[in-house]
Amino acid sequence: MTIREIVGQGFYYARTCRSLWLFGFFVGLASGGSNGGGGGGGDGSAGGGAALGGLLSFFATEIAVVAVAVVLVIAAAGIVMRYLSEGALIEGIVRARQGGVMTTRDGFRAGWAHWGVLLRIALLYFAAIVGSVAVLVAPCLIALKVFGPLGAGLLAVPAVLVAVPWFVTLSLVQAFALRIAVLENRRAVDAIGKARLFLHGRLIHGLKLMVADFVGTLGLTVLAVVVIAPVVLLLVALAMVLPVWPLMVVGCLVLLPAACVFTAMLGTFRSSIWTIGYLTQAEA
């Protein structure tokens, strides 16, 4: 398959498989990033003020503990949904290629069966990345200490030359291992091992999938900007003559659903690209 054909199929499934958009939303959201936090404090004076300050401090501590607990629960739920959604998308795209339809309920059932192994593959991939960075950076740091910046610079060049193809290979192995784990019901280490064997002789195919992923993601991003930007500009223009709060409400009602749809399509597209890429080679 050409890159154009792969992107075309990815867009087709991202547009037509609306029952997978919920799962695509979480996968697409993981492609970006989010952050959050909170804190609190208290103040007091002598006598009754000291007692009040102690009471406020107690409640502030309790609120902080509850806030941390809520953040941890949300983070854990987000991690589960991230990999549950990946498993559901892989199964859903396979079913769509066979002419079937996966309902949201079926997607939750399929994703729940595989989210644990997908998380383990991701953790092993993360450990491999951290270990690889340590191995590549350590000689440069030693050279910097012993020989100065010139020695570190001389070692940095071969380190970069090794790092780029190595990290690309790790990324390809992880992408294929996720599909193998779900479609062949394999354990994490077993799926990674088969993915390494699968990649032999298919490196060019893997690079084509990376390009298709990038091109499609860029295309969806441009489409989202083209659709959303005029609405934003219109609201900004109206803000000059109308109250701001009603416009903010209207903007949220219009822009938030549009952003969610594009995020869902992005996640569905990116997962389908790699699933299609794996299946076309595995079925050959």
Tab-separated table of C-alpha atoms in Angstrom:
chain	number	residue	atom	x	y	z
A	1	MET	CA	0.000	0.000	0.000
A	2	THR	CA	1.109	3.535	-0.726
A	3	ILE	CA	1.155	6.261	1.900
A	4	ARG	CA	-1.800	7.907	0.170
A	5	GLU	CA	-3.853	4.703	0.330
A	6	ILE	CA	-3.012	4.183	4.002
A	7	VAL	CA	-3.987	7.762	4.889
A	8	GLY	CA	-7.173	7.437	2.839
A	9	GLN	CA	-8.245	4.289	4.656
A	10	GLY	CA	-7.371	5.834	7.999
A	11	PHE	CA	-9.544	8.874	7.256
A	12	TYR	CA	-12.361	6.620	6.083
A	13	TYR	CA	-12.480	4.674	9.348
A	14	ALA	CA	-12.010	7.832	11.418
A	15	ARG	CA	-14.991	9.410	9.644
A	16	THR	CA	-17.367	6.454	9.435
A	17	CYS	CA	-16.722	4.464	12.648
A	18	ARG	CA	-18.550	6.876	14.940
A	19	SER	CA	-19.171	4.171	17.538
A	20	LEU	CA	-15.394	4.204	18.123
A	21	TRP	CA	-15.160	7.954	18.676
A	22	LEU	CA	-15.433	7.664	22.447
A	23	PHE	CA	-12.342	5.461	22.481
A	24	GLY	CA	-10.683	7.611	19.834
A	25	PHE	CA	-11.186	10.631	22.078
A	26	PHE	CA	-9.084	9.147	24.883
A	27	VAL	CA	-6.375	7.949	22.489
A	28	GLY	CA	-6.359	11.328	20.739
A	29	LEU	CA	-6.263	13.141	24.061
A	30	ALA	CA	-3.194	11.109	25.063
A	31	SER	CA	-1.467	12.393	21.937
A	32	GLY	CA	-1.505	15.875	23.447
A	33	GLY	CA	-1.149	16.520	27.187
A	34	SER	CA	-2.859	17.812	30.301
A	35	ASN	CA	-1.741	19.069	33.688
A	36	GLY	CA	-3.351	19.922	36.986
A	37	GLY	CA	-2.681	20.646	40.636
A	38	GLY	CA	-3.857	22.508	43.695
A	39	GLY	CA	-2.905	23.781	47.133
A	40	GLY	CA	-4.044	25.809	50.141
A	41	GLY	CA	-2.926	27.583	53.302
A	42	GLY	CA	-4.071	29.308	56.550
A	43	ASP	CA	-3.278	32.285	58.829
A	44	GLY	CA	-3.847	32.950	62.577
A	45	SER	CA	-3.104	35.207	65.613
A	46	ALA	CA	-2.965	34.893	69.447
A	47	GLY	CA	-5.723	33.406	71.632
A	48	GLY	CA	-8.892	32.541	69.733
A	49	GLY	CA	-7.104	33.409	66.500
A	50	ALA	CA	-4.615	30.599	67.137
A	51	ALA	CA	-7.454	28.102	67.602
A	52	LEU	CA	-9.129	29.344	64.428
A	53	GLY	CA	-5.835	29.108	62.594
A	54	GLY	CA	-5.372	25.528	63.782
A	55	LEU	CA	-8.889	24.636	62.643
A	56	LEU	CA	-8.321	26.209	59.232
A	57	SER	CA	-4.999	24.415	58.956
A	58	PHE	CA	-6.710	21.100	59.740
A	59	PHE	CA	-9.373	21.651	57.101
A	60	ALA	CA	-6.758	22.803	54.577
A	61	THR	CA	-4.811	19.589	55.185
A	62	GLU	CA	-7.962	17.508	54.795
A	63	ILE	CA	-8.862	19.309	51.585
A	64	ALA	CA	-5.338	18.806	50.256
A	65	VAL	CA	-5.473	15.065	51.020
A	66	VAL	CA	-8.870	14.757	49.321
A	67	ALA	CA	-7.625	16.747	46.325
A	68	VAL	CA	-4.571	14.505	45.954
A	69	ALA	CA	-6.751	11.407	46.263
A	70	VAL	CA	-9.138	12.723	43.599
A	71	VAL	CA	-6.242	13.545	41.269
A	72	LEU	CA	-4.786	10.046	41.734
A	73	VAL	CA	-8.158	8.427	41.057
A	74	ILE	CA	-8.657	10.529	37.921
A	75	ALA	CA	-5.118	9.745	36.753
A	76	ALA	CA	-5.644	6.010	37.311
A	77	ALA	CA	-8.984	6.114	35.487
A	78	GLY	CA	-7.346	8.034	32.644
A	79	ILE	CA	-4.590	5.441	32.295
A	80	VAL	CA	-7.107	2.593	32.248
A	81	MET	CA	-9.273	4.384	29.669
A	82	ARG	CA	-6.223	5.186	27.528
A	83	TYR	CA	-5.251	1.559	27.063
A	84	LEU	CA	-8.803	0.218	27.184
A	85	SER	CA	-9.583	2.583	24.305
A	86	GLU	CA	-6.519	1.435	22.357
A	87	GLY	CA	-7.644	-2.174	22.623
A	88	ALA	CA	-11.193	-1.267	21.614
A	89	LEU	CA	-9.971	0.682	18.582
A	90	ILE	CA	-7.767	-2.168	17.381
A	91	GLU	CA	-10.614	-4.671	17.633
A	92	GLY	CA	-13.073	-2.158	16.153
A	93	ILE	CA	-10.972	-1.409	13.069
A	94	VAL	CA	-10.490	-5.133	12.418
A	95	ARG	CA	-14.237	-5.653	12.622
A	96	ALA	CA	-14.870	-2.654	10.353
A	97	ARG	CA	-12.461	-4.041	7.729
A	98	GLN	CA	-14.480	-7.261	7.792
A	99	GLY	CA	-17.715	-5.352	7.200
A	100	GLY	CA	-18.957	-5.491	10.787
A	101	VAL	CA	-19.731	-2.828	13.353
A	102	MET	CA	-18.496	-2.618	16.942
A	103	THR	CA	-20.870	-1.008	19.398
A	104	THR	CA	-19.606	1.064	22.308
A	105	ARG	CA	-20.575	-1.753	24.669
A	106	ASP	CA	-18.602	-4.274	22.616
A	107	GLY	CA	-15.702	-1.852	22.592
A	108	PHE	CA	-15.635	-1.631	26.383
A	109	ARG	CA	-15.742	-5.417	26.615
A	110	ALA	CA	-12.883	-5.857	24.137
A	111	GLY	CA	-10.807	-3.050	25.617
A	112	TRP	CA	-11.226	-4.290	29.180
A	113	ALA	CA	-9.889	-7.695	28.154
A	114	HIS	CA	-6.633	-6.200	26.828
A	115	TRP	CA	-5.878	-2.946	28.656
A	116	GLY	CA	-3.546	-4.611	31.169
A	117	VAL	CA	-1.222	-6.166	28.581
A	118	LEU	CA	-1.197	-2.929	26.568
A	119	LEU	CA	-0.184	-1.001	29.678
A	120	ARG	CA	2.620	-3.493	30.373
A	121	ILE	CA	3.901	-3.093	26.811
A	122	ALA	CA	3.890	0.693	27.250
A	123	LEU	CA	5.770	0.410	30.557
A	124	LEU	CA	8.384	-1.891	28.994
A	125	TYR	CA	8.747	0.564	26.117
A	126	PHE	CA	9.191	3.441	28.578
A	127	ALA	CA	11.817	1.448	30.498
A	128	ALA	CA	13.649	0.721	27.236
A	129	ILE	CA	13.631	4.430	26.357
A	130	VAL	CA	14.960	5.456	29.780
A	131	GLY	CA	17.631	2.745	29.731
A	132	SER	CA	18.688	3.661	26.193
A	133	VAL	CA	18.980	7.345	27.074
A	134	ALA	CA	21.097	6.458	30.113
A	135	VAL	CA	23.422	4.268	28.032
A	136	LEU	CA	23.817	6.933	25.339
A	137	VAL	CA	24.202	9.925	27.669
A	138	ALA	CA	26.535	8.339	30.249
A	139	PRO	CA	29.662	8.260	27.979
A	140	CYS	CA	29.034	11.894	26.992
A	141	LEU	CA	28.850	12.964	30.634
A	142	ILE	CA	32.038	11.052	31.447
A	143	ALA	CA	33.784	12.636	28.464
A	144	LEU	CA	32.564	16.060	29.571
A	145	LYS	CA	34.059	15.533	33.026
A	146	VAL	CA	37.360	14.113	31.773
A	147	PHE	CA	38.003	15.890	28.462
A	148	GLY	CA	35.695	18.904	28.652
A	149	PRO	CA	33.090	20.130	26.137
A	150	LEU	CA	35.133	19.091	23.100
A	151	GLY	CA	35.295	15.462	24.175
A	152	ALA	CA	31.594	15.407	25.010
A	153	GLY	CA	30.788	16.955	21.635
A	154	LEU	CA	32.809	14.332	19.788
A	155	LEU	CA	30.888	11.548	21.531
A	156	ALA	CA	27.523	13.292	21.114
A	157	VAL	CA	27.618	12.955	17.317
A	158	PRO	CA	27.775	9.131	17.204
A	159	ALA	CA	25.314	8.997	20.118
A	160	VAL	CA	22.750	10.934	18.072
A	161	LEU	CA	23.448	8.803	14.990
A	162	VAL	CA	22.723	5.696	17.043
A	163	ALA	CA	19.783	7.179	18.965
A	164	VAL	CA	17.620	8.200	15.996
A	165	PRO	CA	17.298	4.785	14.273
A	166	TRP	CA	17.194	2.995	17.629
A	167	PHE	CA	14.311	5.062	18.998
A	168	VAL	CA	12.454	4.783	15.682
A	169	THR	CA	12.846	1.002	15.879
A	170	LEU	CA	11.578	0.940	19.472
A	171	SER	CA	8.554	2.997	18.457
A	172	LEU	CA	7.736	0.651	15.572
A	173	VAL	CA	8.147	-2.424	17.771
A	174	GLN	CA	5.786	-0.967	20.356
A	175	ALA	CA	3.139	-0.066	17.754
A	176	PHE	CA	3.150	-3.561	16.262
A	177	ALA	CA	3.367	-5.245	19.675
A	178	LEU	CA	0.133	-3.538	20.729
A	179	ARG	CA	-1.662	-5.018	17.704
A	180	ILE	CA	-0.138	-8.453	18.164
A	181	ALA	CA	-1.078	-8.530	21.855
A	182	VAL	CA	-4.725	-7.723	21.083
A	183	LEU	CA	-5.277	-9.659	17.861
A	184	GLU	CA	-3.327	-12.775	18.867
A	185	ASN	CA	-4.065	-12.579	22.595
A	186	ARG	CA	-0.381	-12.689	23.548
A	187	ARG	CA	1.407	-11.578	26.694
A	188	ALA	CA	3.502	-8.420	26.723
A	189	VAL	CA	6.981	-9.939	26.373
A	190	ASP	CA	5.742	-12.475	23.829
A	191	ALA	CA	4.056	-9.745	21.767
A	192	ILE	CA	7.195	-7.599	21.815
A	193	GLY	CA	9.296	-10.565	20.729
A	194	LYS	CA	7.001	-11.305	17.801
A	195	ALA	CA	6.885	-7.609	16.892
A	196	ARG	CA	10.687	-7.588	16.635
A	197	LEU	CA	10.553	-10.568	14.288
A	198	PHE	CA	7.678	-9.010	12.351
A	199	LEU	CA	9.697	-5.829	11.782
A	200	HIS	CA	12.568	-7.720	10.096
A	201	GLY	CA	12.402	-6.889	6.404
A	202	ARG	CA	9.511	-4.467	6.994
A	203	LEU	CA	11.379	-1.411	8.234
A	204	ILE	CA	10.457	0.582	5.124
A	205	HIS	CA	6.822	-0.359	5.647
A	206	GLY	CA	7.048	0.854	9.249
A	207	LEU	CA	8.573	4.157	8.128
A	208	LYS	CA	5.752	4.572	5.608
A	209	LEU	CA	3.260	4.153	8.440
A	210	MET	CA	5.074	6.798	10.490
A	211	VAL	CA	4.899	9.202	7.544
A	212	ALA	CA	1.220	8.373	7.000
A	213	ASP	CA	0.559	8.978	10.700
A	214	PHE	CA	2.295	12.360	10.540
A	215	VAL	CA	0.625	13.438	7.291
A	216	GLY	CA	-2.837	12.432	8.483
A	217	THR	CA	-2.378	14.086	11.868
A	218	LEU	CA	-1.212	17.274	10.180
A	219	GLY	CA	-4.162	17.140	7.794
A	220	LEU	CA	-6.699	16.723	10.597
A	221	THR	CA	-5.060	19.527	12.562
A	222	VAL	CA	-5.245	21.880	9.573
A	223	LEU	CA	-8.884	20.895	8.996
A	224	ALA	CA	-9.699	21.595	12.651
A	225	VAL	CA	-8.062	25.027	12.424
A	226	VAL	CA	-9.931	25.831	9.190
A	227	VAL	CA	-13.252	24.893	10.802
A	228	ILE	CA	-12.716	26.421	14.243
A	229	ALA	CA	-10.709	29.570	13.410
A	230	PRO	CA	-13.587	31.440	11.658
A	231	VAL	CA	-15.858	30.813	14.655
A	232	VAL	CA	-13.183	32.114	17.042
A	233	LEU	CA	-12.604	35.204	14.889
A	234	LEU	CA	-16.352	35.864	14.716
A	235	LEU	CA	-16.696	35.619	18.500
A	236	VAL	CA	-13.711	37.943	18.988
A	237	ALA	CA	-15.276	40.462	16.603
A	238	LEU	CA	-18.657	40.256	18.369
A	239	ALA	CA	-16.945	40.756	21.734
A	240	MET	CA	-16.245	44.333	20.661
A	241	VAL	CA	-19.960	45.174	20.647
A	242	LEU	CA	-21.664	42.487	22.764
A	243	PRO	CA	-21.271	41.306	26.378
A	244	VAL	CA	-18.426	38.848	26.824
A	245	TRP	CA	-20.080	36.231	29.057
A	246	PRO	CA	-22.861	35.210	26.628
A	247	LEU	CA	-20.278	34.933	23.868
A	248	MET	CA	-18.097	32.720	26.079
A	249	VAL	CA	-21.081	30.443	26.722
A	250	VAL	CA	-21.881	30.268	23.014
A	251	GLY	CA	-18.211	29.667	22.229
A	252	CYS	CA	-18.042	26.743	24.666
A	253	LEU	CA	-21.257	25.240	23.291
A	254	VAL	CA	-19.914	25.436	19.737
A	255	LEU	CA	-16.160	24.978	20.049
A	256	LEU	CA	-15.976	22.335	22.765
A	257	PRO	CA	-18.028	19.727	20.858
A	258	ALA	CA	-16.058	20.478	17.689
A	259	ALA	CA	-12.753	20.026	19.534
A	260	CYS	CA	-13.990	16.743	21.040
A	261	VAL	CA	-15.025	15.435	17.601
A	262	PHE	CA	-11.673	16.301	16.037
A	263	THR	CA	-9.826	14.730	18.990
A	264	ALA	CA	-11.916	11.567	18.635
A	265	MET	CA	-11.275	11.418	14.886
A	266	LEU	CA	-7.549	11.962	15.457
A	267	GLY	CA	-7.307	9.079	17.934
A	268	THR	CA	-9.346	6.779	15.690
A	269	PHE	CA	-7.239	7.738	12.673
A	270	ARG	CA	-3.886	7.187	14.356
A	271	SER	CA	-4.854	3.805	15.768
A	272	SER	CA	-6.373	2.669	12.464
A	273	ILE	CA	-3.213	3.582	10.536
A	274	TRP	CA	-1.099	1.158	12.544
A	275	THR	CA	-3.763	-1.541	12.657
A	276	ILE	CA	-4.218	-1.378	8.876
A	277	GLY	CA	-0.440	-1.373	8.413
A	278	TYR	CA	-0.024	-4.461	10.552
A	279	LEU	CA	-2.917	-6.379	8.997
A	280	THR	CA	-1.888	-5.745	5.401
A	281	GLN	CA	1.464	-7.352	6.121
A	282	ALA	CA	0.250	-10.113	8.423
A	283	GLU	CA	-2.392	-11.202	5.910
A	284	ALA	CA	-0.019	-11.106	2.941
